[in-house]
Short mmCIF file of C-alpha atoms in Angstrom, two decimals:
data_model
loop_
_atom_site.label_atom_id
_atom_site.label_comp_id
_atom_site.label_asym_id
_atom_site.label_seq_id
_atom_site.Cartn_x
_atom_site.Cartn_y
_atom_site.Cartn_z
CA MET S 1 38.23 46.70 25.71
CA ASP S 2 39.76 43.85 23.11
CA LEU S 3 40.23 44.47 19.83
CA LYS S 4 40.90 42.29 16.83
CA LYS S 5 42.24 43.53 13.32
CA CYS S 6 40.65 42.16 10.46
CA ARG S 7 43.15 41.03 7.62
CA ASP S 8 40.97 41.81 4.95
CA CYS S 9 40.09 45.68 5.82
CA GLY S 10 43.08 46.16 8.28
CA VAL S 11 40.94 47.95 10.68
CA ALA S 12 41.15 46.79 14.40
CA LYS S 13 37.44 46.14 15.86
CA GLU S 14 35.63 45.03 18.77
CA LEU S 15 35.54 40.79 18.91
CA ALA S 16 31.40 41.29 18.52
CA GLN S 17 32.29 42.43 14.88
CA PHE S 18 33.47 38.76 14.07
CA TRP S 19 31.80 35.52 13.53
CA LYS S 20 33.00 32.60 16.01
CA MET S 21 35.14 30.06 14.47
CA GLN S 22 35.90 26.88 16.48
CA ALA S 23 39.44 26.18 13.68
CA ALA S 24 40.60 29.40 14.77
CA PRO S 25 43.79 29.85 17.58
CA ASP S 26 41.40 32.65 19.33
CA GLY S 27 38.00 31.12 18.04
CA LEU S 28 36.92 33.84 16.09
CA SER S 29 36.69 34.72 11.92
CA TYR S 30 39.66 36.03 10.81
CA TYR S 31 37.35 38.65 8.81
CA CYS S 32 34.91 40.94 10.04
CA ILE S 33 31.31 40.63 9.63
CA ASP S 34 31.29 42.93 6.82
CA CYS S 35 34.17 41.77 5.15
CA ALA S 36 33.19 38.13 5.61
CA ALA S 37 29.95 38.82 3.66
CA GLU S 38 31.70 40.88 0.77
CA ARG S 39 33.95 37.30 0.38
CA ASN S 40 30.79 35.49 0.29
CA ARG S 41 29.29 37.34 -2.30
CA ARG S 42 32.03 37.52 -4.79
CA GLY S 43 32.41 33.62 -3.94
CA LYS S 44 28.90 33.24 -5.29
CA GLU S 45 29.44 35.14 -8.31
CA ASN S 46 32.79 33.35 -9.05
CA ARG S 47 30.94 29.79 -8.97
CA ALA S 48 28.35 30.99 -10.91
CA ARG S 49 30.82 32.13 -13.77
CA ARG S 50 32.94 28.95 -13.45
CA GLN S 51 29.16 26.78 -14.22
CA GLU S 52 29.01 28.96 -17.33
CA LYS S 53 32.50 27.93 -18.90
CA THR S 54 33.43 24.27 -19.39
CA TYR S 55 35.64 22.42 -21.89
CA THR S 56 35.25 20.65 -25.19
CA PRO S 57 36.15 16.96 -25.94
CA GLN S 58 39.14 18.71 -27.53
CA GLY S 59 40.15 19.95 -24.07
CA ARG S 60 39.13 23.89 -25.21
CA ARG S 61 37.62 25.88 -23.00
CA ARG S 62 33.76 26.82 -24.26
CA VAL S 63 32.38 30.23 -22.81
CA LEU S 64 28.91 29.55 -22.76
CA ALA S 65 25.55 31.96 -22.61
CA GLU S 66 23.96 32.71 -19.14
CA GLY S 67 21.90 29.98 -18.28
CA GLU S 68 22.96 27.17 -20.43
CA LYS S 69 25.23 24.08 -20.02
CA TRP S 70 27.41 21.95 -22.34
CA CYS S 71 26.32 18.20 -22.89
CA PRO S 72 29.47 16.11 -23.43
CA LYS S 73 27.40 13.24 -24.94
CA CYS S 74 25.54 14.85 -27.42
CA GLU S 75 28.12 17.95 -27.71
CA ARG S 76 25.28 20.67 -27.91
CA ALA S 77 25.20 24.08 -25.48
CA LEU S 78 21.52 23.76 -23.98
CA PRO S 79 19.50 25.29 -21.35
CA ARG S 80 20.20 24.58 -18.02
CA SER S 81 16.33 23.29 -17.92
CA GLU S 82 17.28 20.41 -20.15
CA PHE S 83 19.35 19.31 -17.65
CA GLY S 84 18.30 16.88 -14.60
CA SER S 85 19.21 17.63 -10.82
CA ASN S 86 22.30 15.85 -9.12
CA ARG S 87 22.86 17.15 -5.60
CA SER S 88 26.35 15.82 -5.62
CA SER S 89 27.77 17.60 -8.68
CA ARG S 90 29.19 21.17 -8.37
CA ASP S 91 26.77 23.06 -10.07
CA GLY S 92 23.92 20.65 -8.96
CA LEU S 93 22.82 19.20 -12.53
CA THR S 94 23.47 15.83 -14.28
CA ALA S 95 26.56 15.77 -16.31
CA TYR S 96 24.39 14.89 -19.92
CA CYS S 97 20.99 16.82 -20.92
CA ARG S 98 17.88 14.29 -20.12
CA PRO S 99 17.16 12.67 -23.26
CA CYS S 100 21.07 11.38 -23.12
CA HIS S 101 21.01 10.89 -19.44
CA ASN S 102 18.21 8.40 -20.05
CA ARG S 103 19.48 6.65 -22.87
CA ILE S 104 22.78 6.25 -21.14
CA GLY S 105 20.46 4.55 -18.02
CA ARG S 106 18.55 2.26 -20.41
CA GLU S 107 21.61 1.20 -21.93
CA ASN S 108 23.17 0.57 -18.92
CA ARG S 109 20.37 -1.25 -17.41
CA GLU S 110 20.05 -3.51 -20.59
CA ARG S 111 24.12 -4.21 -20.48
CA ASN S 112 23.95 -4.73 -16.51
CA HIS S 113 20.55 -6.43 -15.65
CA GLY S 114 18.89 -7.66 -19.17
CA GLY S 115 16.59 -4.98 -19.36
CA THR S 116 14.71 -2.13 -17.96
CA ARG S 117 11.87 -4.12 -16.75
CA HIS S 118 14.14 -7.12 -15.10
CA TYR S 119 16.13 -4.26 -13.31
CA HIS S 120 12.80 -2.35 -11.77
CA LEU S 121 11.28 -6.12 -10.55
CA LYS S 122 14.51 -7.29 -9.21
CA ARG S 123 14.83 -3.71 -7.21
CA ARG S 124 11.24 -3.12 -6.31
CA TYR S 125 10.13 -6.63 -5.50
CA GLY S 126 13.14 -9.19 -4.99
CA ILE S 127 12.50 -10.97 -8.25
CA GLY S 128 12.81 -11.13 -12.28
CA ALA S 129 10.87 -10.84 -15.54
CA ASP S 130 10.96 -14.43 -15.92
CA ASP S 131 9.68 -15.02 -12.39
CA ALA S 132 6.52 -12.80 -12.64
CA GLU S 133 5.94 -14.18 -15.92
CA ARG S 134 5.91 -18.08 -14.40
CA MET S 135 3.68 -16.55 -11.14
CA LEU S 136 1.61 -14.98 -13.96
CA ALA S 137 0.96 -18.50 -15.87
CA GLU S 138 0.56 -20.78 -12.53
CA GLN S 139 -2.84 -18.48 -11.59
CA GLY S 140 -4.07 -19.03 -15.27
CA GLY S 141 -3.10 -15.84 -16.73
CA VAL S 142 -5.67 -13.82 -15.35
CA CYS S 143 -6.02 -11.22 -12.16
CA LEU S 144 -6.40 -13.27 -9.35
CA ILE S 145 -9.29 -10.81 -7.80
CA CYS S 146 -11.35 -9.30 -11.35
CA HIS S 147 -9.90 -12.56 -13.40
CA ARG S 148 -9.32 -10.08 -16.09
CA GLU S 149 -7.17 -11.84 -18.53
CA LEU S 150 -3.55 -10.54 -18.43
CA GLY S 151 -0.24 -10.39 -20.38
CA VAL S 152 3.44 -9.00 -20.13
CA GLU S 153 2.31 -5.55 -21.01
CA ASN S 154 -0.60 -4.99 -18.16
CA MET S 155 0.81 -7.04 -15.68
CA HIS S 156 1.26 -5.64 -12.02
CA VAL S 157 2.97 -7.26 -9.03
CA ASP S 158 1.37 -7.08 -5.58
CA HIS S 159 3.07 -7.08 -2.34
CA SER S 160 2.76 -6.55 1.18
CA HIS S 161 3.43 -2.71 2.21
CA THR S 162 4.24 -4.26 5.50
CA THR S 163 6.92 -7.43 4.96
CA GLY S 164 7.63 -6.73 1.16
CA GLU S 165 6.44 -10.27 0.29
CA VAL S 166 5.13 -10.70 -3.01
CA ARG S 167 1.64 -12.37 -3.05
CA GLY S 168 0.41 -12.55 -6.89
CA ILE S 169 -0.19 -10.77 -9.93
CA LEU S 170 -3.12 -8.35 -10.51
CA CYS S 171 -4.26 -6.08 -13.28
CA PHE S 172 -3.61 -2.34 -12.43
CA ASN S 173 -7.41 -1.51 -11.08
CA CYS S 174 -7.17 -4.15 -8.41
CA ASN S 175 -3.68 -3.40 -7.60
CA GLY S 176 -3.83 -0.07 -7.17
CA GLY S 177 -7.36 -0.47 -4.80
CA LEU S 178 -5.45 -2.80 -2.67
CA GLY S 179 -3.08 -0.16 -1.85
CA GLN S 180 -5.64 2.74 -1.74
CA PHE S 181 -7.42 0.37 1.15
CA LYS S 182 -3.72 0.31 2.79
CA ASP S 183 -4.08 -3.42 2.76
CA ASP S 184 -6.79 -3.37 5.54
CA HIS S 185 -9.36 -5.69 5.92
CA GLU S 186 -11.66 -3.91 8.14
CA ARG S 187 -11.59 -0.78 6.05
CA MET S 188 -12.62 -3.21 2.80
CA LEU S 189 -15.33 -4.73 4.53
CA ARG S 190 -16.95 -1.43 5.59
CA ALA S 191 -16.69 -0.40 1.89
CA ILE S 192 -18.36 -3.72 1.13
CA THR S 193 -21.21 -3.06 3.66
CA TYR S 194 -21.23 0.95 2.51
CA LEU S 195 -21.98 -0.09 -1.07
CA ASP S 196 -24.26 -3.37 -0.05
CA ALA S 197 -26.52 -0.43 1.76
CA ARG S 198 -26.46 2.04 -1.03
CA MET S 199 -26.63 0.23 -4.17
CA ARG S 200 -29.33 -2.57 -3.39
CA PRO S 201 -32.29 -0.21 -2.94
CA SER S 202 -31.50 1.89 -6.36
CA LEU S 203 -31.07 -1.45 -8.17
CA ALA S 204 -34.69 -2.78 -6.82
CA ARG S 205 -36.13 0.50 -7.79
CA ARG S 206 -34.68 0.14 -11.14
CA GLY S 207 -36.10 -3.30 -11.85
CA ALA S 208 -32.00 -4.55 -11.53
CA VAL S 209 -31.80 -8.26 -10.21
CA SER S 210 -30.17 -7.97 -6.74
CA CYS S 211 -29.67 -10.55 -4.37
CA ARG S 212 -31.74 -10.58 -1.04
CA CYS S 213 -30.85 -13.89 0.35
CA SER S 214 -30.80 -13.47 4.03
CA LEU S 215 -31.37 -15.19 7.66
CA THR S 216 -34.44 -14.12 9.75
CA ALA S 217 -35.13 -15.21 13.30
CA VAL S 218 -38.53 -16.41 13.12
CA PRO S 219 -40.28 -17.15 17.39
CA GLY S 220 -40.26 -20.97 18.21
CA ARG S 221 -38.46 -21.77 15.53
CA GLU S 222 -34.53 -22.00 14.21
CA ARG S 223 -33.46 -18.85 11.88
CA VAL S 224 -35.44 -18.97 8.30
CA ARG S 225 -33.12 -18.43 5.40
CA ARG S 226 -35.23 -16.06 2.91
CA LEU S 227 -34.38 -16.54 -0.51
CA CYS S 228 -34.08 -13.82 -3.30
CA GLY S 229 -35.27 -14.26 -6.77
CA ASP S 230 -32.43 -15.66 -8.25
CA HIS S 231 -32.12 -18.50 -5.74
CA ALA S 232 -35.85 -19.10 -4.94
CA PRO S 233 -37.32 -22.07 -5.96
CA ALA S 234 -39.54 -21.84 -9.31
CA HIS S 235 -42.96 -21.20 -7.70
CA THR S 236 -41.74 -18.34 -5.93
CA VAL S 237 -41.37 -14.74 -7.81
CA VAL S 238 -40.15 -11.57 -6.78
CA ARG S 239 -41.31 -8.11 -7.98
CA PRO S 240 -38.49 -6.00 -8.03
CA GLN S 241 -40.84 -2.85 -7.80
CA LEU S 242 -42.30 -3.84 -4.44
CA ILE S 243 -38.26 -4.70 -3.06
CA GLY S 244 -36.86 -1.76 -0.65
CA TRP S 245 -33.93 -2.28 2.21
CA GLY S 246 -34.75 -4.43 4.30
CA SER S 247 -38.36 -5.46 2.62
CA ALA S 248 -38.02 -8.23 0.34
CA LYS S 249 -40.85 -10.28 0.72
CA PRO S 250 -41.41 -12.93 -1.96
CA HIS S 251 -44.97 -13.44 -3.48
CA ARG S 252 -45.94 -17.08 -3.89
CA ARG S 253 -48.45 -18.10 -6.81
CA ARG S 254 -49.58 -21.43 -7.36
CA GLU S 255 -48.03 -23.53 -10.01
CA ALA S 256 -49.82 -24.44 -13.32
CA GLU S 257 -51.49 -27.69 -12.92
#
């Protein structure tokens, strides 16, 4: 039976009591499974203690209470919950507390990119703040869909989620609506058909004006256009209370002589 001696406990144990380790000459760990687990436990405790210690700007070690971290910017000991996440750091947290971290980020964007808004437009859409304002002016200062008047503070850049191409400037609601429909023309047309079928009967029952123009096939004749109350001649009237889905029939009366 092959045995191997553990460097920690010094006991010769069976090879099955050692983890595999490719870097070792024999392909097995230097420590038995029990000792390796104990070393890992002690290592975690030591790392946790090191994370609770930091240095002041003067180079003096500062021992913090459990669950605290030192912010070198505002020079305060704060709860670890006041720091953001950073997977690349040793303790998994940002070097500065959230307020200091955000302020430094804004200052850097202002210095390097001319402002936060310009930075985000460049990063997401490849255009600057001046380009977005020029596009808004070229389209008359309004949303291209609902024609709501827009300004710098409430305009939103619309872009293709497939190609990334910038298409225009919209308001928040219209831009979000296109995103919810995934820029799918067929889905939007079905939504229009759905609303048209559900809303017109209820509008007619309430007496609201609802466009009912349609094309009707008449035997022996070409398709005849039936006009609603909005578009019919003056001698044609429509009784809203008689209008139902698929039953818009104009009632004619003689013009006053």
